[in-house]
Short mmCIF file of N, CA and C in Angstrom, two decimals:
data_model
loop_
_atom_site.label_atom_id
_atom_site.label_comp_id
_atom_site.label_asym_id
_atom_site.label_seq_id
_atom_site.Cartn_x
_atom_site.Cartn_y
_atom_site.Cartn_z
N UNK A 1 110.07 82.71 97.54
CA UNK A 1 110.03 81.60 98.47
C UNK A 1 111.13 81.71 99.52
N UNK A 2 112.28 82.26 99.12
CA UNK A 2 113.41 82.36 100.06
C UNK A 2 113.05 83.19 101.29
N UNK A 3 112.28 84.29 101.12
CA UNK A 3 111.91 85.11 102.26
C UNK A 3 110.96 84.39 103.21
N UNK A 4 110.30 83.34 102.75
CA UNK A 4 109.44 82.57 103.64
C UNK A 4 110.26 81.74 104.62
N UNK A 5 111.55 81.59 104.36
CA UNK A 5 112.44 80.87 105.27
C UNK A 5 113.25 81.86 106.11
N UNK A 6 112.70 83.04 106.28
CA UNK A 6 113.36 84.10 107.03
C UNK A 6 112.54 84.41 108.28
N UNK A 7 113.04 85.32 109.06
CA UNK A 7 112.34 85.79 110.24
C UNK A 7 112.44 87.31 110.24
N UNK A 8 111.41 87.98 110.70
CA UNK A 8 111.41 89.43 110.83
C UNK A 8 111.35 89.76 112.31
N UNK A 9 111.98 90.85 112.68
CA UNK A 9 111.91 91.33 114.05
C UNK A 9 111.36 92.74 113.97
N UNK A 10 110.19 92.99 114.56
CA UNK A 10 109.67 94.35 114.60
C UNK A 10 108.69 94.49 115.75
N UNK A 11 108.37 95.73 116.07
CA UNK A 11 107.48 96.00 117.20
C UNK A 11 106.28 96.82 116.76
N UNK A 12 105.88 96.70 115.49
CA UNK A 12 104.76 97.49 115.01
C UNK A 12 103.45 96.72 115.07
N UNK A 13 103.31 95.73 114.22
CA UNK A 13 102.05 94.99 114.14
C UNK A 13 102.33 93.61 113.60
N UNK A 14 101.45 92.68 113.94
CA UNK A 14 101.63 91.32 113.45
C UNK A 14 101.61 91.31 111.93
N UNK A 15 102.60 90.66 111.35
CA UNK A 15 102.67 90.55 109.91
C UNK A 15 103.38 91.69 109.22
N UNK A 16 103.70 92.75 109.95
CA UNK A 16 104.37 93.90 109.37
C UNK A 16 105.80 93.52 109.00
N UNK A 17 106.11 93.65 107.73
CA UNK A 17 107.47 93.38 107.29
C UNK A 17 108.19 94.71 107.11
N UNK A 18 108.35 95.42 108.23
CA UNK A 18 108.93 96.75 108.22
C UNK A 18 110.45 96.73 108.26
N UNK A 19 111.02 95.57 108.36
CA UNK A 19 112.47 95.45 108.36
C UNK A 19 112.87 94.46 107.27
N UNK A 20 114.14 94.40 106.99
CA UNK A 20 114.63 93.41 106.04
C UNK A 20 114.52 92.02 106.67
N UNK A 21 114.28 90.98 105.88
CA UNK A 21 114.23 89.63 106.44
C UNK A 21 115.61 89.23 106.95
N UNK A 22 115.62 88.44 107.99
CA UNK A 22 116.87 87.95 108.56
C UNK A 22 117.01 86.49 108.16
N UNK A 23 118.09 86.18 107.46
CA UNK A 23 118.41 84.80 107.09
C UNK A 23 119.56 84.37 107.98
N UNK A 24 119.36 83.36 108.79
CA UNK A 24 120.35 82.96 109.78
C UNK A 24 121.01 81.63 109.46
N UNK A 25 122.29 81.53 109.83
CA UNK A 25 122.99 80.24 109.78
C UNK A 25 122.64 79.51 111.08
N UNK A 26 122.90 78.22 111.17
CA UNK A 26 122.61 77.50 112.42
C UNK A 26 123.31 78.11 113.64
N UNK A 27 124.56 78.55 113.49
CA UNK A 27 125.27 79.16 114.63
C UNK A 27 124.66 80.51 115.00
N UNK A 28 124.31 81.31 114.01
CA UNK A 28 123.68 82.61 114.28
C UNK A 28 122.33 82.42 114.96
N UNK A 29 121.61 81.38 114.54
CA UNK A 29 120.30 81.12 115.12
C UNK A 29 120.40 80.84 116.62
N UNK A 30 121.36 80.04 117.02
CA UNK A 30 121.49 79.72 118.45
C UNK A 30 121.71 80.98 119.28
N UNK A 31 122.57 81.86 118.80
CA UNK A 31 122.82 83.11 119.53
C UNK A 31 121.59 84.01 119.49
N UNK A 32 120.96 84.13 118.31
CA UNK A 32 119.80 85.00 118.17
C UNK A 32 118.64 84.53 119.04
N UNK A 33 118.34 83.23 119.00
CA UNK A 33 117.20 82.70 119.76
C UNK A 33 117.39 82.92 121.26
N UNK A 34 118.60 82.74 121.73
CA UNK A 34 118.89 82.96 123.15
C UNK A 34 118.63 84.44 123.49
N UNK A 35 119.10 85.34 122.64
CA UNK A 35 118.88 86.77 122.85
C UNK A 35 117.42 87.16 122.75
N UNK A 36 116.70 86.59 121.77
CA UNK A 36 115.28 86.89 121.61
C UNK A 36 114.50 86.48 122.86
N UNK A 37 114.82 85.32 123.41
CA UNK A 37 114.10 84.86 124.60
C UNK A 37 114.39 85.78 125.78
N UNK A 38 115.64 86.10 125.99
CA UNK A 38 116.04 86.93 127.12
C UNK A 38 115.44 88.34 127.01
N UNK A 39 115.46 88.92 125.81
CA UNK A 39 114.99 90.29 125.61
C UNK A 39 113.49 90.39 125.35
N UNK A 40 112.80 89.26 125.30
CA UNK A 40 111.37 89.23 125.00
C UNK A 40 111.08 89.92 123.66
N UNK A 41 111.88 89.56 122.67
CA UNK A 41 111.78 90.12 121.33
C UNK A 41 110.58 89.53 120.60
N UNK A 42 109.92 90.36 119.84
CA UNK A 42 108.79 89.89 119.04
C UNK A 42 109.31 89.55 117.66
N UNK A 43 109.19 88.28 117.30
CA UNK A 43 109.62 87.84 115.98
C UNK A 43 108.39 87.53 115.14
N UNK A 44 108.57 87.58 113.84
CA UNK A 44 107.48 87.29 112.91
C UNK A 44 107.94 86.19 111.98
N UNK A 45 107.14 85.15 111.88
CA UNK A 45 107.49 84.01 111.04
C UNK A 45 106.29 83.65 110.15
N UNK A 46 106.58 83.07 109.02
CA UNK A 46 105.54 82.65 108.08
C UNK A 46 105.16 81.22 108.45
N UNK A 47 103.91 81.02 108.84
CA UNK A 47 103.46 79.70 109.24
C UNK A 47 102.97 78.95 108.00
N UNK A 48 103.38 77.68 107.91
CA UNK A 48 103.14 76.89 106.70
C UNK A 48 102.03 75.86 106.82
N UNK A 49 101.81 75.34 108.03
CA UNK A 49 100.81 74.30 108.15
C UNK A 49 100.63 73.82 109.57
N UNK A 50 99.86 72.76 109.70
CA UNK A 50 99.53 72.17 111.00
C UNK A 50 100.16 70.79 111.06
N UNK A 51 100.72 70.46 112.20
CA UNK A 51 101.38 69.16 112.38
C UNK A 51 101.08 68.65 113.78
N UNK A 52 100.93 67.35 113.91
CA UNK A 52 100.76 66.72 115.21
C UNK A 52 102.09 66.11 115.61
N UNK A 53 102.55 66.44 116.82
CA UNK A 53 103.85 65.97 117.31
C UNK A 53 103.73 65.54 118.75
N UNK A 54 104.68 64.70 119.15
CA UNK A 54 104.79 64.32 120.56
C UNK A 54 105.69 65.30 121.26
N UNK A 55 105.21 65.81 122.39
CA UNK A 55 106.02 66.69 123.22
C UNK A 55 105.76 66.29 124.66
N UNK A 56 106.82 65.97 125.35
CA UNK A 56 106.71 65.50 126.73
C UNK A 56 105.77 64.30 126.84
N UNK A 57 105.84 63.41 125.87
CA UNK A 57 105.05 62.19 125.89
C UNK A 57 103.60 62.35 125.49
N UNK A 58 103.20 63.54 125.08
CA UNK A 58 101.80 63.81 124.73
C UNK A 58 101.73 64.30 123.28
N UNK A 59 100.78 63.78 122.51
CA UNK A 59 100.60 64.22 121.13
C UNK A 59 99.76 65.48 121.12
N UNK A 60 100.31 66.53 120.48
CA UNK A 60 99.64 67.83 120.44
C UNK A 60 99.68 68.38 119.03
N UNK A 61 98.77 69.31 118.76
CA UNK A 61 98.73 69.98 117.46
C UNK A 61 99.55 71.26 117.53
N UNK A 62 100.37 71.48 116.50
CA UNK A 62 101.21 72.67 116.41
C UNK A 62 101.11 73.26 115.02
N UNK A 63 101.13 74.57 114.95
CA UNK A 63 101.36 75.24 113.68
C UNK A 63 102.86 75.27 113.49
N UNK A 64 103.32 75.09 112.26
CA UNK A 64 104.76 75.03 112.01
C UNK A 64 105.17 76.05 110.95
N UNK A 65 106.37 76.57 111.13
CA UNK A 65 107.00 77.47 110.18
C UNK A 65 108.45 77.05 110.01
N UNK A 66 109.10 77.61 109.03
CA UNK A 66 110.48 77.23 108.71
C UNK A 66 111.28 78.50 108.54
N UNK A 67 112.33 78.69 109.36
CA UNK A 67 113.18 79.88 109.20
C UNK A 67 114.57 79.49 108.71
N UNK A 68 114.65 78.38 108.03
CA UNK A 68 115.93 77.92 107.49
C UNK A 68 116.58 76.90 108.40
N UNK A 69 117.44 77.36 109.32
CA UNK A 69 118.14 76.39 110.17
C UNK A 69 117.28 75.81 111.29
N UNK A 70 116.03 76.24 111.40
CA UNK A 70 115.17 75.72 112.47
C UNK A 70 113.72 75.71 112.05
N UNK A 71 112.98 74.83 112.71
CA UNK A 71 111.53 74.79 112.59
C UNK A 71 110.99 75.67 113.71
N UNK A 72 109.92 76.40 113.43
CA UNK A 72 109.25 77.19 114.45
C UNK A 72 107.91 76.52 114.70
N UNK A 73 107.58 76.31 115.98
CA UNK A 73 106.30 75.68 116.31
C UNK A 73 105.50 76.59 117.24
N UNK A 74 104.19 76.53 117.05
CA UNK A 74 103.25 77.29 117.86
C UNK A 74 102.13 76.35 118.26
N UNK A 75 102.02 76.01 119.57
CA UNK A 75 100.89 75.18 119.99
C UNK A 75 99.57 75.88 119.69
N UNK A 76 98.56 75.12 119.30
CA UNK A 76 97.27 75.72 118.94
C UNK A 76 96.40 76.04 120.16
N UNK A 77 96.82 75.65 121.35
CA UNK A 77 96.05 75.97 122.55
C UNK A 77 95.94 77.48 122.71
N UNK A 78 94.79 77.98 123.19
CA UNK A 78 94.56 79.43 123.30
C UNK A 78 95.64 80.18 124.08
N UNK A 79 96.22 79.58 125.10
CA UNK A 79 97.24 80.29 125.88
C UNK A 79 98.53 80.53 125.10
N UNK A 80 98.69 79.87 123.97
CA UNK A 80 99.83 80.10 123.09
C UNK A 80 99.42 80.82 121.80
N UNK A 81 98.34 80.37 121.18
CA UNK A 81 97.96 80.86 119.85
C UNK A 81 97.07 82.09 119.88
N UNK A 82 96.42 82.36 121.00
CA UNK A 82 95.45 83.44 121.15
C UNK A 82 94.20 83.19 120.31
N UNK A 83 93.98 81.95 119.91
CA UNK A 83 92.77 81.58 119.19
C UNK A 83 91.70 81.18 120.18
N UNK A 84 90.45 81.47 119.85
CA UNK A 84 89.36 80.98 120.68
C UNK A 84 88.99 79.58 120.21
N UNK A 85 88.19 78.90 120.97
CA UNK A 85 87.83 77.52 120.65
C UNK A 85 87.12 77.39 119.30
N UNK A 86 86.42 78.46 118.87
CA UNK A 86 85.70 78.37 117.60
C UNK A 86 86.53 78.84 116.41
N UNK A 87 87.80 79.25 116.62
CA UNK A 87 88.69 79.64 115.53
C UNK A 87 89.41 78.41 114.98
N UNK A 88 89.55 78.38 113.68
CA UNK A 88 90.29 77.31 113.03
C UNK A 88 91.78 77.69 113.03
N UNK A 89 92.65 76.85 113.59
CA UNK A 89 94.08 77.17 113.62
C UNK A 89 94.68 77.39 112.23
N UNK A 90 94.07 76.80 111.20
CA UNK A 90 94.60 76.96 109.85
C UNK A 90 94.46 78.39 109.32
N UNK A 91 93.67 79.24 110.02
CA UNK A 91 93.59 80.65 109.61
C UNK A 91 94.92 81.36 109.87
N UNK A 92 95.79 80.77 110.66
CA UNK A 92 97.10 81.37 110.93
C UNK A 92 98.19 80.85 109.99
N UNK A 93 97.81 79.99 109.05
CA UNK A 93 98.80 79.48 108.10
C UNK A 93 98.83 80.36 106.85
N UNK A 94 99.91 80.22 106.11
CA UNK A 94 100.13 81.00 104.89
C UNK A 94 100.09 82.50 105.15
N UNK A 95 100.53 82.90 106.34
CA UNK A 95 100.65 84.32 106.67
C UNK A 95 101.72 84.50 107.73
N UNK A 96 102.13 85.73 107.93
CA UNK A 96 103.15 86.07 108.92
C UNK A 96 102.47 86.33 110.25
N UNK A 97 102.93 85.65 111.28
CA UNK A 97 102.39 85.88 112.61
C UNK A 97 103.52 86.24 113.56
N UNK A 98 103.16 86.87 114.66
CA UNK A 98 104.17 87.27 115.64
C UNK A 98 104.21 86.26 116.78
N UNK A 99 105.26 86.33 117.53
CA UNK A 99 105.38 85.49 118.71
C UNK A 99 106.61 85.85 119.51
N UNK A 100 106.58 85.48 120.77
CA UNK A 100 107.76 85.61 121.62
C UNK A 100 108.34 84.22 121.81
N UNK A 101 109.65 84.14 121.85
CA UNK A 101 110.32 82.84 121.99
C UNK A 101 110.12 82.32 123.41
N UNK A 102 109.48 81.17 123.52
CA UNK A 102 109.28 80.51 124.81
C UNK A 102 110.43 79.57 125.12
N UNK A 103 110.88 78.87 124.10
CA UNK A 103 111.97 77.91 124.27
C UNK A 103 112.65 77.73 122.92
N UNK A 104 113.88 77.26 122.94
CA UNK A 104 114.60 77.06 121.70
C UNK A 104 115.57 75.90 121.87
N UNK A 105 116.10 75.46 120.76
CA UNK A 105 117.04 74.35 120.73
C UNK A 105 116.42 73.05 121.21
N UNK A 106 115.09 72.97 121.05
CA UNK A 106 114.43 71.71 121.30
C UNK A 106 114.79 70.79 120.16
N UNK A 107 114.88 69.52 120.39
CA UNK A 107 115.19 68.60 119.30
C UNK A 107 113.93 67.85 118.91
N UNK A 108 113.57 67.98 117.65
CA UNK A 108 112.41 67.30 117.10
C UNK A 108 112.88 66.57 115.85
N UNK A 109 113.02 65.29 115.96
CA UNK A 109 113.48 64.47 114.84
C UNK A 109 114.79 65.00 114.26
N UNK A 110 115.68 65.49 115.13
CA UNK A 110 116.99 65.95 114.70
C UNK A 110 117.06 67.39 114.24
N UNK A 111 115.94 68.07 114.11
CA UNK A 111 115.93 69.46 113.68
C UNK A 111 115.93 70.39 114.90
N UNK A 112 116.59 71.54 114.79
CA UNK A 112 116.46 72.56 115.83
C UNK A 112 115.06 73.13 115.74
N UNK A 113 114.48 73.40 116.88
CA UNK A 113 113.10 73.88 116.93
C UNK A 113 112.98 75.04 117.91
N UNK A 114 112.20 76.04 117.54
CA UNK A 114 111.91 77.18 118.40
C UNK A 114 110.42 77.15 118.71
N UNK A 115 110.08 77.25 119.98
CA UNK A 115 108.69 77.29 120.44
C UNK A 115 108.33 78.75 120.68
N UNK A 116 107.26 79.24 120.00
CA UNK A 116 106.85 80.63 120.19
C UNK A 116 105.47 80.71 120.84
N UNK A 117 105.18 81.89 121.40
CA UNK A 117 103.90 82.16 122.03
C UNK A 117 103.32 83.41 121.37
N UNK A 118 102.31 83.22 120.53
CA UNK A 118 101.68 84.33 119.82
C UNK A 118 100.90 85.23 120.77
N UNK A 119 100.24 84.65 121.76
CA UNK A 119 99.44 85.45 122.69
C UNK A 119 100.32 86.47 123.41
N UNK A 120 101.47 86.05 123.90
CA UNK A 120 102.38 86.97 124.57
C UNK A 120 102.93 88.01 123.60
N UNK A 121 103.17 87.61 122.35
CA UNK A 121 103.64 88.55 121.35
C UNK A 121 102.62 89.65 121.07
N UNK A 122 101.35 89.26 120.90
CA UNK A 122 100.30 90.24 120.65
C UNK A 122 100.12 91.18 121.85
N UNK A 123 100.19 90.64 123.06
CA UNK A 123 100.08 91.48 124.26
C UNK A 123 101.19 92.51 124.31
N UNK A 124 102.41 92.08 123.98
CA UNK A 124 103.56 93.00 124.00
C UNK A 124 103.42 94.07 122.91
N UNK A 125 102.92 93.69 121.72
CA UNK A 125 102.69 94.69 120.67
C UNK A 125 101.68 95.74 121.14
N UNK A 126 100.63 95.30 121.81
CA UNK A 126 99.64 96.25 122.31
C UNK A 126 100.25 97.21 123.32
N UNK A 127 101.08 96.69 124.24
CA UNK A 127 101.74 97.55 125.22
C UNK A 127 102.63 98.58 124.54
N UNK A 128 103.47 98.13 123.62
CA UNK A 128 104.41 99.03 122.95
C UNK A 128 103.68 100.11 122.16
N UNK A 129 102.62 99.74 121.45
CA UNK A 129 101.91 100.72 120.65
C UNK A 129 101.03 101.63 121.48
N UNK A 130 100.54 101.17 122.62
CA UNK A 130 99.80 102.06 123.53
C UNK A 130 100.75 103.13 124.06
N UNK A 131 101.99 102.74 124.36
CA UNK A 131 103.00 103.73 124.79
C UNK A 131 103.29 104.72 123.67
N UNK A 132 103.41 104.24 122.44
CA UNK A 132 103.72 105.12 121.30
C UNK A 132 102.64 106.18 121.08
N UNK A 133 101.39 105.75 121.03
CA UNK A 133 100.32 106.68 120.67
C UNK A 133 99.88 107.55 121.84
N UNK A 134 100.31 107.24 123.04
CA UNK A 134 99.92 108.06 124.19
C UNK A 134 100.70 109.38 124.23
N UNK A 135 101.78 109.47 123.47
CA UNK A 135 102.58 110.70 123.42
C UNK A 135 102.08 111.56 122.27
N UNK A 136 101.93 112.87 122.50
CA UNK A 136 101.45 113.75 121.43
C UNK A 136 102.35 113.68 120.19
N UNK A 137 101.70 113.60 119.02
CA UNK A 137 102.43 113.58 117.76
C UNK A 137 102.96 112.22 117.35
N UNK A 138 102.80 111.22 118.18
CA UNK A 138 103.28 109.88 117.83
C UNK A 138 102.16 109.07 117.21
N UNK A 139 102.54 108.01 116.52
CA UNK A 139 101.53 107.18 115.87
C UNK A 139 101.96 105.73 115.88
N UNK A 140 101.01 104.87 115.62
CA UNK A 140 101.28 103.44 115.53
C UNK A 140 101.19 103.03 114.06
N UNK A 141 101.81 101.92 113.73
CA UNK A 141 101.80 101.40 112.37
C UNK A 141 100.84 100.23 112.29
N UNK A 142 100.10 100.12 111.20
CA UNK A 142 99.15 99.03 111.04
C UNK A 142 99.42 98.19 109.81
N UNK A 143 98.82 97.02 109.81
CA UNK A 143 98.94 96.08 108.70
C UNK A 143 97.52 95.69 108.28
N UNK A 144 97.27 95.70 106.98
CA UNK A 144 95.95 95.30 106.47
C UNK A 144 95.79 93.80 106.66
N UNK A 145 94.72 93.39 107.34
CA UNK A 145 94.46 91.97 107.56
C UNK A 145 93.24 91.47 106.79
N UNK A 146 92.40 92.41 106.32
CA UNK A 146 91.23 92.01 105.55
C UNK A 146 90.78 93.23 104.73
N UNK A 147 90.18 92.96 103.60
CA UNK A 147 89.67 94.04 102.75
C UNK A 147 88.17 93.91 102.68
N UNK A 148 87.48 94.96 103.07
CA UNK A 148 86.02 95.01 103.02
C UNK A 148 85.62 96.08 102.02
N UNK A 149 84.38 96.03 101.59
CA UNK A 149 83.90 97.05 100.67
C UNK A 149 83.95 98.40 101.37
N UNK A 150 84.75 99.30 100.84
CA UNK A 150 84.82 100.65 101.38
C UNK A 150 85.80 100.84 102.52
N UNK A 151 86.52 99.79 102.92
CA UNK A 151 87.44 99.97 104.05
C UNK A 151 88.43 98.82 104.14
N UNK A 152 89.50 99.08 104.85
CA UNK A 152 90.47 98.04 105.20
C UNK A 152 90.32 97.73 106.68
N UNK A 153 90.38 96.44 107.03
CA UNK A 153 90.45 96.03 108.42
C UNK A 153 91.94 95.88 108.71
N UNK A 154 92.40 96.53 109.77
CA UNK A 154 93.83 96.58 110.05
C UNK A 154 94.15 96.07 111.44
N UNK A 155 95.36 95.53 111.57
CA UNK A 155 95.93 95.21 112.88
C UNK A 155 96.90 96.34 113.16
N UNK A 156 96.57 97.17 114.13
CA UNK A 156 97.42 98.30 114.48
C UNK A 156 98.03 98.00 115.84
N UNK A 157 99.22 97.46 115.81
CA UNK A 157 99.93 97.17 117.04
C UNK A 157 99.21 96.22 117.95
N UNK A 158 98.49 95.27 117.39
CA UNK A 158 97.78 94.30 118.21
C UNK A 158 96.31 94.63 118.40
N UNK A 159 95.88 95.81 117.99
CA UNK A 159 94.48 96.21 118.09
C UNK A 159 93.86 96.15 116.69
N UNK A 160 92.60 95.77 116.59
CA UNK A 160 91.90 95.74 115.31
C UNK A 160 91.33 97.14 115.05
N UNK A 161 91.55 97.66 113.84
CA UNK A 161 91.07 98.99 113.47
C UNK A 161 90.43 98.93 112.09
N UNK A 162 89.59 99.88 111.80
CA UNK A 162 88.93 99.99 110.50
C UNK A 162 89.38 101.29 109.86
N UNK A 163 89.86 101.23 108.62
CA UNK A 163 90.30 102.41 107.89
C UNK A 163 89.34 102.62 106.72
N UNK A 164 88.37 103.55 106.86
CA UNK A 164 87.41 103.81 105.78
C UNK A 164 88.09 104.49 104.59
N UNK A 165 87.51 104.31 103.40
CA UNK A 165 88.07 104.91 102.19
C UNK A 165 88.23 106.42 102.32
N UNK A 166 87.32 107.07 102.99
CA UNK A 166 87.39 108.53 103.11
C UNK A 166 88.61 109.00 103.90
N UNK A 167 89.28 108.08 104.61
CA UNK A 167 90.45 108.46 105.41
C UNK A 167 91.76 108.12 104.72
N UNK A 168 91.73 107.49 103.56
CA UNK A 168 92.97 107.15 102.87
C UNK A 168 93.72 108.43 102.59
N UNK A 169 95.01 108.42 102.84
CA UNK A 169 95.78 109.64 102.61
C UNK A 169 96.90 109.43 101.58
N UNK A 170 96.83 108.32 100.84
CA UNK A 170 97.86 108.12 99.83
C UNK A 170 97.34 108.50 98.46
N UNK A 171 98.17 108.43 97.49
CA UNK A 171 97.90 108.79 96.11
C UNK A 171 96.56 108.22 95.62
N UNK A 172 95.71 109.09 95.03
CA UNK A 172 94.39 108.66 94.53
C UNK A 172 94.48 107.49 93.56
N UNK A 173 95.55 107.44 92.76
CA UNK A 173 95.66 106.37 91.78
C UNK A 173 95.91 105.02 92.43
N UNK A 174 96.29 105.01 93.70
CA UNK A 174 96.59 103.76 94.40
C UNK A 174 95.56 103.42 95.46
N UNK A 175 94.47 104.14 95.49
CA UNK A 175 93.48 103.98 96.54
C UNK A 175 92.99 102.56 96.75
N UNK A 176 92.75 101.85 95.72
CA UNK A 176 92.18 100.51 95.85
C UNK A 176 93.23 99.42 95.68
N UNK A 177 94.48 99.74 95.93
CA UNK A 177 95.53 98.77 95.71
C UNK A 177 96.15 98.25 97.01
N UNK A 178 95.51 98.50 98.13
CA UNK A 178 96.02 97.93 99.37
C UNK A 178 95.90 96.42 99.31
N UNK A 179 96.78 95.72 99.99
CA UNK A 179 96.72 94.27 99.98
C UNK A 179 96.98 93.73 101.38
N UNK A 180 96.49 92.56 101.66
CA UNK A 180 96.65 91.94 102.97
C UNK A 180 98.13 91.72 103.22
N UNK A 181 98.57 92.14 104.39
CA UNK A 181 99.98 92.02 104.76
C UNK A 181 100.73 93.29 104.51
#
């Protein structure tokens, strides 16, 4: 549970926990959030649920996460969440999602709050991984997002990919042990 109150910073794929979790104090968070916004850093947070809040006098729906000293919010509107109108925002809960910091140090009922933009985060992951794989001998890293009969559906740097069983290159004894995330 403690790692669910952490944040990951990586440039591989949404949900990829390729680095150690970062546990921040309130003072460290203020410095980190400022740097993340300026550097357009892609952070990954575990989203916990949906909440309706007032922002600028208007009640809106937000997905919420907790990184310890701050709440992370993601508006469900497509320009922030990258969801289409027929997607249920709750599909982004109970999993790690990426985002770029849009704003920070917002005050919501006395808690520090960070506003993220998942759409911009996914776009940046696609750019970074397109640069990586365009060079000979380079590769992108993927994360399993769904398991289908005979294949894994993967998020590879913001792109959806299918990895058939015949392409698995790991130990035969572990072939069917891939898991989401």
